[in-house]
Short mmCIF file of C-alpha atoms and ligand atoms in Angstrom, two decimals:
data_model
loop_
_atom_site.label_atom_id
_atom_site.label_comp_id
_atom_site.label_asym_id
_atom_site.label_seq_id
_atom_site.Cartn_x
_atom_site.Cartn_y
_atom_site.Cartn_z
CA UNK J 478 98.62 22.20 93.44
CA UNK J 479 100.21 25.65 92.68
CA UNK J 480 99.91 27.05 89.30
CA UNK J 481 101.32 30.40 87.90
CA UNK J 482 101.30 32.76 85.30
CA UNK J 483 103.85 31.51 82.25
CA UNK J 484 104.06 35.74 81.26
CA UNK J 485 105.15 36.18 85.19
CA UNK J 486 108.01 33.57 84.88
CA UNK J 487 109.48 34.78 82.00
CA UNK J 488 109.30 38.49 83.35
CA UNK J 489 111.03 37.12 86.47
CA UNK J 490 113.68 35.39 84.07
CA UNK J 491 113.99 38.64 82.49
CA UNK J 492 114.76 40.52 85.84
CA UNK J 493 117.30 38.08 86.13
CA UNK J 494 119.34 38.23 82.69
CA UNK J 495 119.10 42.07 83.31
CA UNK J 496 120.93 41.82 86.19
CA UNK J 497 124.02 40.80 84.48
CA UNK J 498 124.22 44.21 82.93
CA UNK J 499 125.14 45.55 86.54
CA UNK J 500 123.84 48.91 86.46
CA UNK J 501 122.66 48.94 82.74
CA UNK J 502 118.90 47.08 83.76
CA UNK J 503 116.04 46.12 81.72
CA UNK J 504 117.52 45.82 78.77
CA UNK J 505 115.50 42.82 77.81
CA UNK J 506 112.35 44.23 78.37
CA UNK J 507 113.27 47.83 76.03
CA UNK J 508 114.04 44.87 73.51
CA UNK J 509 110.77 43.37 74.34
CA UNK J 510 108.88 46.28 73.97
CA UNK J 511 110.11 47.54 70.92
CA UNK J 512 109.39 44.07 69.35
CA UNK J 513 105.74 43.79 70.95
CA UNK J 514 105.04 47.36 69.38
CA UNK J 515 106.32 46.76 65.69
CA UNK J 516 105.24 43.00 65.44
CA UNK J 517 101.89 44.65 65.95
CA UNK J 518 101.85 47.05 63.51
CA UNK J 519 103.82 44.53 60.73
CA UNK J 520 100.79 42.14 61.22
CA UNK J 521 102.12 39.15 63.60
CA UNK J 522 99.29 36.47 64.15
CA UNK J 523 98.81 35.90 68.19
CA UNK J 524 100.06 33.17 68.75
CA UNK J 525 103.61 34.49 67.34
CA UNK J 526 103.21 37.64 68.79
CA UNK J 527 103.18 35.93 72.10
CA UNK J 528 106.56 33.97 71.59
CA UNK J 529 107.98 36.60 69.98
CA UNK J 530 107.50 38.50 73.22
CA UNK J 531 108.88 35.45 75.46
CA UNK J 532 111.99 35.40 73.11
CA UNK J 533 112.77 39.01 73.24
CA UNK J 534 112.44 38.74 76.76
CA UNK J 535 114.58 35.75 77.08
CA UNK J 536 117.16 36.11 73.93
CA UNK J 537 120.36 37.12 76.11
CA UNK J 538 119.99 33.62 78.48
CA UNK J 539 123.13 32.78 77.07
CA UNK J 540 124.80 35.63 78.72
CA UNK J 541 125.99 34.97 82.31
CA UNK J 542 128.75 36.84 82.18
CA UNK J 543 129.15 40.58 82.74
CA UNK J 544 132.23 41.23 80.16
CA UNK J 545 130.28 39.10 77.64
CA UNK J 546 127.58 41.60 78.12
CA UNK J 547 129.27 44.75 77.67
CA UNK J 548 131.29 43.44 74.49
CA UNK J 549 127.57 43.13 72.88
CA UNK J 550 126.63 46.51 74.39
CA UNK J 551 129.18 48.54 73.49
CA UNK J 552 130.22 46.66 69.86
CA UNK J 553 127.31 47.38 67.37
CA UNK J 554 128.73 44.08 65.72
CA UNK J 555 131.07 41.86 68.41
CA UNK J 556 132.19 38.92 66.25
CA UNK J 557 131.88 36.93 69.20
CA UNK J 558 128.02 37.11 69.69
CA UNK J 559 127.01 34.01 67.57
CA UNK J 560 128.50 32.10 71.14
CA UNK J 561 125.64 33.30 73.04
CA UNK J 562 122.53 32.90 70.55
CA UNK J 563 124.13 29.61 70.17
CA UNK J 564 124.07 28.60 73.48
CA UNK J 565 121.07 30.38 74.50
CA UNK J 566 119.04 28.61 71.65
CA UNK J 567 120.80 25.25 73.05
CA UNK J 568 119.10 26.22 76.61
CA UNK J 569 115.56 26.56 75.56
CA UNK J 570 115.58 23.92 72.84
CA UNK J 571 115.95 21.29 76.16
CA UNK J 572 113.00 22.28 77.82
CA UNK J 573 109.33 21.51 76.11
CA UNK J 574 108.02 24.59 77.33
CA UNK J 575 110.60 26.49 75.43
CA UNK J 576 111.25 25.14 72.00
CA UNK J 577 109.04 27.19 69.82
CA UNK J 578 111.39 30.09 70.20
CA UNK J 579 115.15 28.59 70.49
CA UNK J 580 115.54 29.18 66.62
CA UNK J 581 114.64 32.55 67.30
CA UNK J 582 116.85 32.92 69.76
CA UNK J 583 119.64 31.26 67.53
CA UNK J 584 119.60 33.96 64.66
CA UNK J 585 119.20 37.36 67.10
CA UNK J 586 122.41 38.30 66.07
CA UNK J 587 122.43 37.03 62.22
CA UNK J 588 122.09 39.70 59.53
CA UNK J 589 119.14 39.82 56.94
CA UNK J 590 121.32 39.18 54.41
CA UNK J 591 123.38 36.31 55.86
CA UNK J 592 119.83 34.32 56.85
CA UNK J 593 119.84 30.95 55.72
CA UNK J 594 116.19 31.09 53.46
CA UNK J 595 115.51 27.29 54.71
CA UNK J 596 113.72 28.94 58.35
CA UNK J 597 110.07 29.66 58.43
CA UNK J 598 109.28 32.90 57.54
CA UNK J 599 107.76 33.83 61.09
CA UNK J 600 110.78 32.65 62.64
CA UNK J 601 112.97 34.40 60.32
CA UNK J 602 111.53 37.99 61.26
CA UNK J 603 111.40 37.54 64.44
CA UNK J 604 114.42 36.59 64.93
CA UNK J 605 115.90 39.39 62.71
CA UNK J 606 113.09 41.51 64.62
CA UNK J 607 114.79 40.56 67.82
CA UNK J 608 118.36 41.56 66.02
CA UNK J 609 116.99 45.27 65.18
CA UNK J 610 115.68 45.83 68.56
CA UNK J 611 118.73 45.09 70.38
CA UNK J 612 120.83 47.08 68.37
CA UNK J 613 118.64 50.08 68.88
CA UNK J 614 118.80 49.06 72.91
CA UNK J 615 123.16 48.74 72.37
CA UNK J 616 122.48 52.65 70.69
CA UNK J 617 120.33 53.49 73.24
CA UNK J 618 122.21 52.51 76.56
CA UNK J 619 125.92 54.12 74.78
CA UNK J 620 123.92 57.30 74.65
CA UNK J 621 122.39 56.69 77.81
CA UNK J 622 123.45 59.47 80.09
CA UNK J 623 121.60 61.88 77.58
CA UNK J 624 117.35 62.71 78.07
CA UNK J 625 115.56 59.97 76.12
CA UNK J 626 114.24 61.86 73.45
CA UNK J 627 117.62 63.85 72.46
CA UNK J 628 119.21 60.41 71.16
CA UNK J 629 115.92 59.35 68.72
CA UNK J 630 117.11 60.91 65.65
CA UNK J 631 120.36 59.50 65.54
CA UNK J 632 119.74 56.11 66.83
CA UNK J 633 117.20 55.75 63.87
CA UNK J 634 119.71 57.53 61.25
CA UNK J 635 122.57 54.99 62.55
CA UNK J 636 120.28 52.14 62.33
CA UNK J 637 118.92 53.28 58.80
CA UNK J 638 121.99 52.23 57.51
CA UNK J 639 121.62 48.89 57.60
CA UNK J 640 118.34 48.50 56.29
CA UNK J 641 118.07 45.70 53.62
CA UNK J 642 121.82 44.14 55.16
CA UNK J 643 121.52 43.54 58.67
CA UNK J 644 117.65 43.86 59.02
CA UNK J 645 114.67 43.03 56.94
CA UNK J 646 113.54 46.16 54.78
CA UNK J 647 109.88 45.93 55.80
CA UNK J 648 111.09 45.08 59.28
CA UNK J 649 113.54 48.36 59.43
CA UNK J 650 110.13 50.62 57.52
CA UNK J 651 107.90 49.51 60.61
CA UNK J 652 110.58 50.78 62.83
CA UNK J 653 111.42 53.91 61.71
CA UNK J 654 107.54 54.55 61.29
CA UNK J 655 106.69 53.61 64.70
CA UNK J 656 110.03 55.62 66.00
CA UNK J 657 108.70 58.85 65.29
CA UNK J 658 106.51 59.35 68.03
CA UNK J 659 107.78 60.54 71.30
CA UNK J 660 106.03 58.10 73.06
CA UNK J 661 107.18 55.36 71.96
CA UNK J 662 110.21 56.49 73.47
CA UNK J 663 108.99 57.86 76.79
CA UNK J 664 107.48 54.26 77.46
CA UNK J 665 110.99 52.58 78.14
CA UNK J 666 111.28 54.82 81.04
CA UNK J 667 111.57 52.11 84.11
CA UNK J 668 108.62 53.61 85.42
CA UNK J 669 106.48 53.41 82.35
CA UNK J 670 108.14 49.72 80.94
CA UNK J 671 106.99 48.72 84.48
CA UNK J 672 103.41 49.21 83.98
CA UNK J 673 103.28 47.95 80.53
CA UNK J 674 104.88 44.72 81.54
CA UNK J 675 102.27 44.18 83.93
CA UNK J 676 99.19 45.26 81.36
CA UNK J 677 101.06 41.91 79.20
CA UNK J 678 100.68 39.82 82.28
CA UNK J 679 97.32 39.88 82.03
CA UNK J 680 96.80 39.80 78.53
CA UNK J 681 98.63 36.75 78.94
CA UNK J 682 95.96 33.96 76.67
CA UNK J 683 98.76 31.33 78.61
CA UNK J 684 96.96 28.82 80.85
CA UNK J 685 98.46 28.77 83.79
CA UNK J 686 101.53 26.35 84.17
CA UNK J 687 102.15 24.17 87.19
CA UNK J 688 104.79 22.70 89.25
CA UNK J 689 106.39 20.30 86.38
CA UNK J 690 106.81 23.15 83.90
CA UNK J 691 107.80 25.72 86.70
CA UNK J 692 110.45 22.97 87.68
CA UNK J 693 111.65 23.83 83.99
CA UNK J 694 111.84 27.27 83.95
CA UNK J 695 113.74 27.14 87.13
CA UNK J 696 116.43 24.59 85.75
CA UNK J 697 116.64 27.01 83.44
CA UNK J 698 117.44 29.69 85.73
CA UNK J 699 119.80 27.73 87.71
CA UNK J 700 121.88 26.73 84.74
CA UNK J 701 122.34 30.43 83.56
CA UNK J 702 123.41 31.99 87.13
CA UNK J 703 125.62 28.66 87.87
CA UNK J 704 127.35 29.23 84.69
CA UNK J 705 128.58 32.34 86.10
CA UNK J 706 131.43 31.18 87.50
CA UNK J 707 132.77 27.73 86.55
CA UNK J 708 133.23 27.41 90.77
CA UNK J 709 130.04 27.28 91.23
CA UNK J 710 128.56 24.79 88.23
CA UNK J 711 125.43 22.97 89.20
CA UNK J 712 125.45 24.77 92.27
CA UNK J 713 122.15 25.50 92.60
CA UNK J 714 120.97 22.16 90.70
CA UNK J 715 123.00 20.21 93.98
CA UNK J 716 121.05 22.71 96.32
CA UNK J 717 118.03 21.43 94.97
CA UNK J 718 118.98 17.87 95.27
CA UNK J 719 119.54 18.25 98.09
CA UNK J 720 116.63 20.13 99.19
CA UNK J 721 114.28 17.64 98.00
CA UNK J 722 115.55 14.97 99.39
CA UNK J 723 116.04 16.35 103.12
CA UNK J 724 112.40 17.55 102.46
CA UNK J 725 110.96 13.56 101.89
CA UNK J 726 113.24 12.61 104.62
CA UNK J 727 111.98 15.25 106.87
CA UNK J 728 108.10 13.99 105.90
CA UNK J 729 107.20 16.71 104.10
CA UNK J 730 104.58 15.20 100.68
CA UNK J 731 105.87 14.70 97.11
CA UNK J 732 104.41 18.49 96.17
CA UNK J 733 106.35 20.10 98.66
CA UNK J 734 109.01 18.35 97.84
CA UNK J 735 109.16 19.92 94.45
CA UNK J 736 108.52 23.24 95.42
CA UNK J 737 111.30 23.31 98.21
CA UNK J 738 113.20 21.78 95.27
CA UNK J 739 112.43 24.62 93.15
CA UNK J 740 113.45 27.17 95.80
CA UNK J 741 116.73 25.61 96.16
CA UNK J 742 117.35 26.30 91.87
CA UNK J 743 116.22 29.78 92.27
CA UNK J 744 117.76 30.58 95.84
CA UNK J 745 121.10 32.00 94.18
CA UNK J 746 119.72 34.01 91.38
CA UNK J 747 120.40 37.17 92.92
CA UNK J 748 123.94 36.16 91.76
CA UNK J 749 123.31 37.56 88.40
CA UNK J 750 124.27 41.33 89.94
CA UNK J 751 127.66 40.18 91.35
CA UNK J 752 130.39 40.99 88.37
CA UNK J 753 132.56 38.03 87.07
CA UNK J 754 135.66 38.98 89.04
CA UNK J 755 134.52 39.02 92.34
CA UNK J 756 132.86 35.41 91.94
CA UNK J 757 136.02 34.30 90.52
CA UNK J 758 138.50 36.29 92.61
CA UNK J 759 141.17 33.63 93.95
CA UNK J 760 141.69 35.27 97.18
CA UNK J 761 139.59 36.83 99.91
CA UNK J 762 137.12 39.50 99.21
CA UNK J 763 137.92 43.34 99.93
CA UNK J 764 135.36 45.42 102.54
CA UNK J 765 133.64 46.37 99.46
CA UNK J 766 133.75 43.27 97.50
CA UNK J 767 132.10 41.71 100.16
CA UNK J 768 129.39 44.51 100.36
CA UNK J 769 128.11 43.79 97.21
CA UNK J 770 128.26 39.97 97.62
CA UNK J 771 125.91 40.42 100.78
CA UNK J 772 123.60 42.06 98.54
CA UNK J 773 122.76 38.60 96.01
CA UNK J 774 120.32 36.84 98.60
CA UNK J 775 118.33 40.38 98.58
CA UNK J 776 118.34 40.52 94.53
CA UNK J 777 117.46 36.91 94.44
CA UNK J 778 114.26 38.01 97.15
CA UNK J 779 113.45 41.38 94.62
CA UNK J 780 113.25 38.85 91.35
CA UNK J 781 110.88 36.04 93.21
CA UNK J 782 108.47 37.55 95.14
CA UNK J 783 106.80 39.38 92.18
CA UNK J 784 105.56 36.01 90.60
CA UNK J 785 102.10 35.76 92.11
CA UNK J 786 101.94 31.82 93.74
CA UNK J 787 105.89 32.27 94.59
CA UNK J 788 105.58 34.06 97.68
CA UNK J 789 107.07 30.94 99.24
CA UNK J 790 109.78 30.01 96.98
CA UNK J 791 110.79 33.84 97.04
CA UNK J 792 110.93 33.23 100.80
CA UNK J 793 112.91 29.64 101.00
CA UNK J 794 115.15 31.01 98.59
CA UNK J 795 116.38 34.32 99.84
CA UNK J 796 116.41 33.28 103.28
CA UNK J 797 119.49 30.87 102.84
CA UNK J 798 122.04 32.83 104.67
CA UNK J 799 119.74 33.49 107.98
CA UNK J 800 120.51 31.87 111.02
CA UNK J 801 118.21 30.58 113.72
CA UNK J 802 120.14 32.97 116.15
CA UNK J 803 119.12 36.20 114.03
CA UNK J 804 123.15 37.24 113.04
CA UNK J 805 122.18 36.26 109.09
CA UNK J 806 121.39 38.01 106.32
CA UNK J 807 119.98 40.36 104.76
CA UNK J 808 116.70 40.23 106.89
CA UNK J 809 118.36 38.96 109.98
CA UNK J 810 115.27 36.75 110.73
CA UNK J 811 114.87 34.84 114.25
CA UNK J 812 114.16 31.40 114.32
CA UNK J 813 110.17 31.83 114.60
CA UNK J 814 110.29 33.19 111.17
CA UNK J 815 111.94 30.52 109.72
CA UNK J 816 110.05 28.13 108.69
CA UNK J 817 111.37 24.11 108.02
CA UNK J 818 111.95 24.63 104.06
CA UNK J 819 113.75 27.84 104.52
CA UNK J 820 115.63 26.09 107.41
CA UNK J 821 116.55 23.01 104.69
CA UNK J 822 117.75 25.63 102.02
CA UNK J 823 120.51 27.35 104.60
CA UNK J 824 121.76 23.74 105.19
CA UNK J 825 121.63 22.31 101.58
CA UNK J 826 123.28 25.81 100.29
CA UNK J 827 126.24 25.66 103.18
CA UNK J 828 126.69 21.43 102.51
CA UNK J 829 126.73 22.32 98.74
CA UNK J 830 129.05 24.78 98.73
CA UNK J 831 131.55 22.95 100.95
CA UNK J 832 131.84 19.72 98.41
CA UNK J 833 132.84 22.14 95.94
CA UNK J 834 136.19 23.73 95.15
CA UNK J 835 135.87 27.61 95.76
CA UNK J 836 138.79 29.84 94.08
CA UNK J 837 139.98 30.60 97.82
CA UNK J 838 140.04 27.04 99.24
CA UNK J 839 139.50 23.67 98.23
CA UNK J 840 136.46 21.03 98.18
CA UNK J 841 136.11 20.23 102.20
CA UNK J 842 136.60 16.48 103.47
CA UNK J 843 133.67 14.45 104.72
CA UNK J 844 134.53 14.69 108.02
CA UNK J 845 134.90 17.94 108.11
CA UNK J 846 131.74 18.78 106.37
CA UNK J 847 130.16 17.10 109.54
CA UNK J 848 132.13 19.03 112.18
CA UNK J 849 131.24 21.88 110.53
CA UNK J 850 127.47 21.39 110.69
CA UNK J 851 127.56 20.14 113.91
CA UNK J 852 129.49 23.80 114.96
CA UNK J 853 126.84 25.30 113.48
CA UNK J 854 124.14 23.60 114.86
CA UNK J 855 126.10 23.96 118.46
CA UNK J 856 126.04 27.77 117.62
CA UNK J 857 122.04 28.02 116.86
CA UNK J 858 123.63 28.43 113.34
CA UNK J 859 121.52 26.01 112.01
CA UNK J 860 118.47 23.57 112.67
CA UNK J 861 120.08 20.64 114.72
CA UNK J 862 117.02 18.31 114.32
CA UNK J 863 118.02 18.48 110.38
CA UNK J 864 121.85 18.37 110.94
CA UNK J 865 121.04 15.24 112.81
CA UNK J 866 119.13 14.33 109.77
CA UNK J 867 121.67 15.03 107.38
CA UNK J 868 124.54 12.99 109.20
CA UNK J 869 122.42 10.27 110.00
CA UNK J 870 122.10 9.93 106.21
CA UNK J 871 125.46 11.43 105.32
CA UNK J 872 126.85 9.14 102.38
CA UNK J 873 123.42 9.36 100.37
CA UNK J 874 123.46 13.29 101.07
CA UNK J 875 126.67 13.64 99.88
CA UNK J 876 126.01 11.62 96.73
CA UNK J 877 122.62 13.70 96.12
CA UNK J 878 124.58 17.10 96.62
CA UNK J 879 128.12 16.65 95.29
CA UNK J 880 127.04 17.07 91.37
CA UNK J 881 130.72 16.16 90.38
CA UNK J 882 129.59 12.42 90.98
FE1 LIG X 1044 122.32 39.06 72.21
FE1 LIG X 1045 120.56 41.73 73.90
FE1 LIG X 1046 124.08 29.29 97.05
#
């Protein structure tokens, strides 16, 4: 059975939620880091330290949207924030492995002074810890064209301002104390952040988590990049249906099964980088609309692979728009180095897609779902031993991938 490292996962979340900020990257794990650093120094036990890093890392997973993202960016306080704690709180609190931190997640926008006094005093600070950090991260990226250590002084006097209102007095104290070194500066260079994010894997006192729980974090994954676009909703969720079920059909055992499963959740999360109106743009893509939409499978690739025990998944996943006759993408594989789950993602992503509405074209008919595999198939598109498969079995395929039903 495979088992991973719960710190990876949530970094590879992370890489994922700071895709949506296009060009403006990692802005989860400055937030992170910043929180790490002063929940040290302000006393945290470990066990709180260690969720208050997964929530930091993970408090903007209810923002799939790019426009969402800049509006809390650029706005020091966007009156429409509360939607996204809400429904990022809403996300976690459904999975086991997440609960401990969707409160905290739920009050990373509230101010000190607005908290309701009935939350537990840990969850209280870090949430409001969480809240401080992120501001500092909105000051930082506005200022961001500027060298890192010519912005300090004014991000600090800015966020001085607000000490005792929107952030916790001791809280804002630990800050500004800890703010005054150049280094802690210097280490949210990409470079730097990199390596300390991989020191915290390690120092990860986690056991390792196994395919049940990863199945969770990847629902969760699939739910934040499908709610992109309201075209593509349960998406990846049918892919995985899908997936699965070719998989047992195809003989494969009940643990591969859930691991092709969990490929087919995570193939599209390279999504994340593609802005809002070119997944929702009603009418065929420009040259270099479509440039950047070739670029998601590679993205999705970049955010799996680093997850030590997902080398497959990374694989299955990104490979969903190769062909068997080498004219994919973005690795233009040949059929030798595709191997049968990578060959049952390209079909469950192309069947899924087609029994849903796009904003250029309509859901496709049954029959000509089938033509069109068969086409493909005929054009060493796609395996033709598993589009036999699939239209041998078509009505409980279609059920299984059509998540409208
Ligand atoms: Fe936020
Ligand atoms: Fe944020
Ligand atoms: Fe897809």
């Amino acid at each position: 059975m495979k088992v991973v490292n719960l710190t990876q996962l949530v970094h590879m979340l992370s890489d994922m939620l700071d895709l949506v900020g296009i060009d403006d990257l990692h802005h989860s794990k400055r937030v992170a880091y910043m929180c790490l650093e002063i929940g040290r120094i302000f006393g945290f036990e470990a066990n709180h330290i260690q969720n208050l890093y997964h929530a930091a890392l993970l408090h903007d997973c209810g923002v799939s949207n790019t426009s969402t993202h800049n509006h809390i960016i650029k706005e020091m306080d966007w009156p429409g924030a509360p939607e996204h704690c809400a429904r990022g709180s809403t996300l976690l609190g459904n999975l086991t492995l997440f609960r401990p931190i969707s409160t905290i997640i739920l009050l990373h926008h509230t101010h000190w002074e607005e908290l309701d006094p009935g939350f537990t005093e840990w969850v209280a600070l870090s949430g409001n810890l969480i809240h401080l950090c992120d501001r500092a991260d909105a000051l930082i990226q506005q200022a961001s064209s500027k060298p890192w250590l010519s912005i300090r002084d004014s991000v600090r006097d800015k966020l001085k301002r607000f000490r005792g209102s929107w952030f916790n007095p001791e809280l804002m104290d630990a800050f500004l104390d800890i703010s005054r070194t150049e280094s802690f500066w210097l280490q949210m260079q990409p470079h730097h952040l990199r390596e300390y994010m991989a020191e915290r894997e390690l120092a990860d006192p986690q056991p390792m988590i196994s395919t049940n729980r990863m199945h969770q974090v990847a629902e969760l994954a699939a739910e934040i990049v499908d709610t992109k676009s309201h075209y593509t909703a349960r998406h990846s969720q049918g892919v995985a249906r899908f997936s699965s079920h070719v998989a047992k059909k195809a003989g494969f055992d009940r643990e591969m099964c859930s691991q092709i499963g969990i490929a087919g959740l995570l193939h599209d999360v390279g999504k994340m980088r593609v802005p809002d109106s070119i997944l929702e743009k009603p009418a065929s893509l420009s040259f270099s609309e479509k440039a950047v939409m070739l670029g998601h499978s590679f993205e999705s690739y970049q955010i799996l692979h680093h997850v030590k025990g997902f080398e497959d998944i990374a694989r299955w996943g990104a490979y969903h728009h190769e062909t068997l006759a080498g004219d994919g993408y973005p690795f233009h594989l040949t059929e030798a180095e595709l191997d049968m789950p990578a060959r049952i993602i390209v079909i469950a992503d192309i069947f899924q897609a087609m029994t849903q509405e796009r904003p250029y074209r309509p859901a496709k008919e049954p029959e000509v779902i089938i033509t069109a595999l068969q086409t493909r198939a005929t054009q060493h598109k796609v395996d033709p031993d598993l589009v036999k498969l699939v239209v041998d079995d078509f009505e409980t395929c279609m059920q299984i991938a059509d998540i409208r039903s």
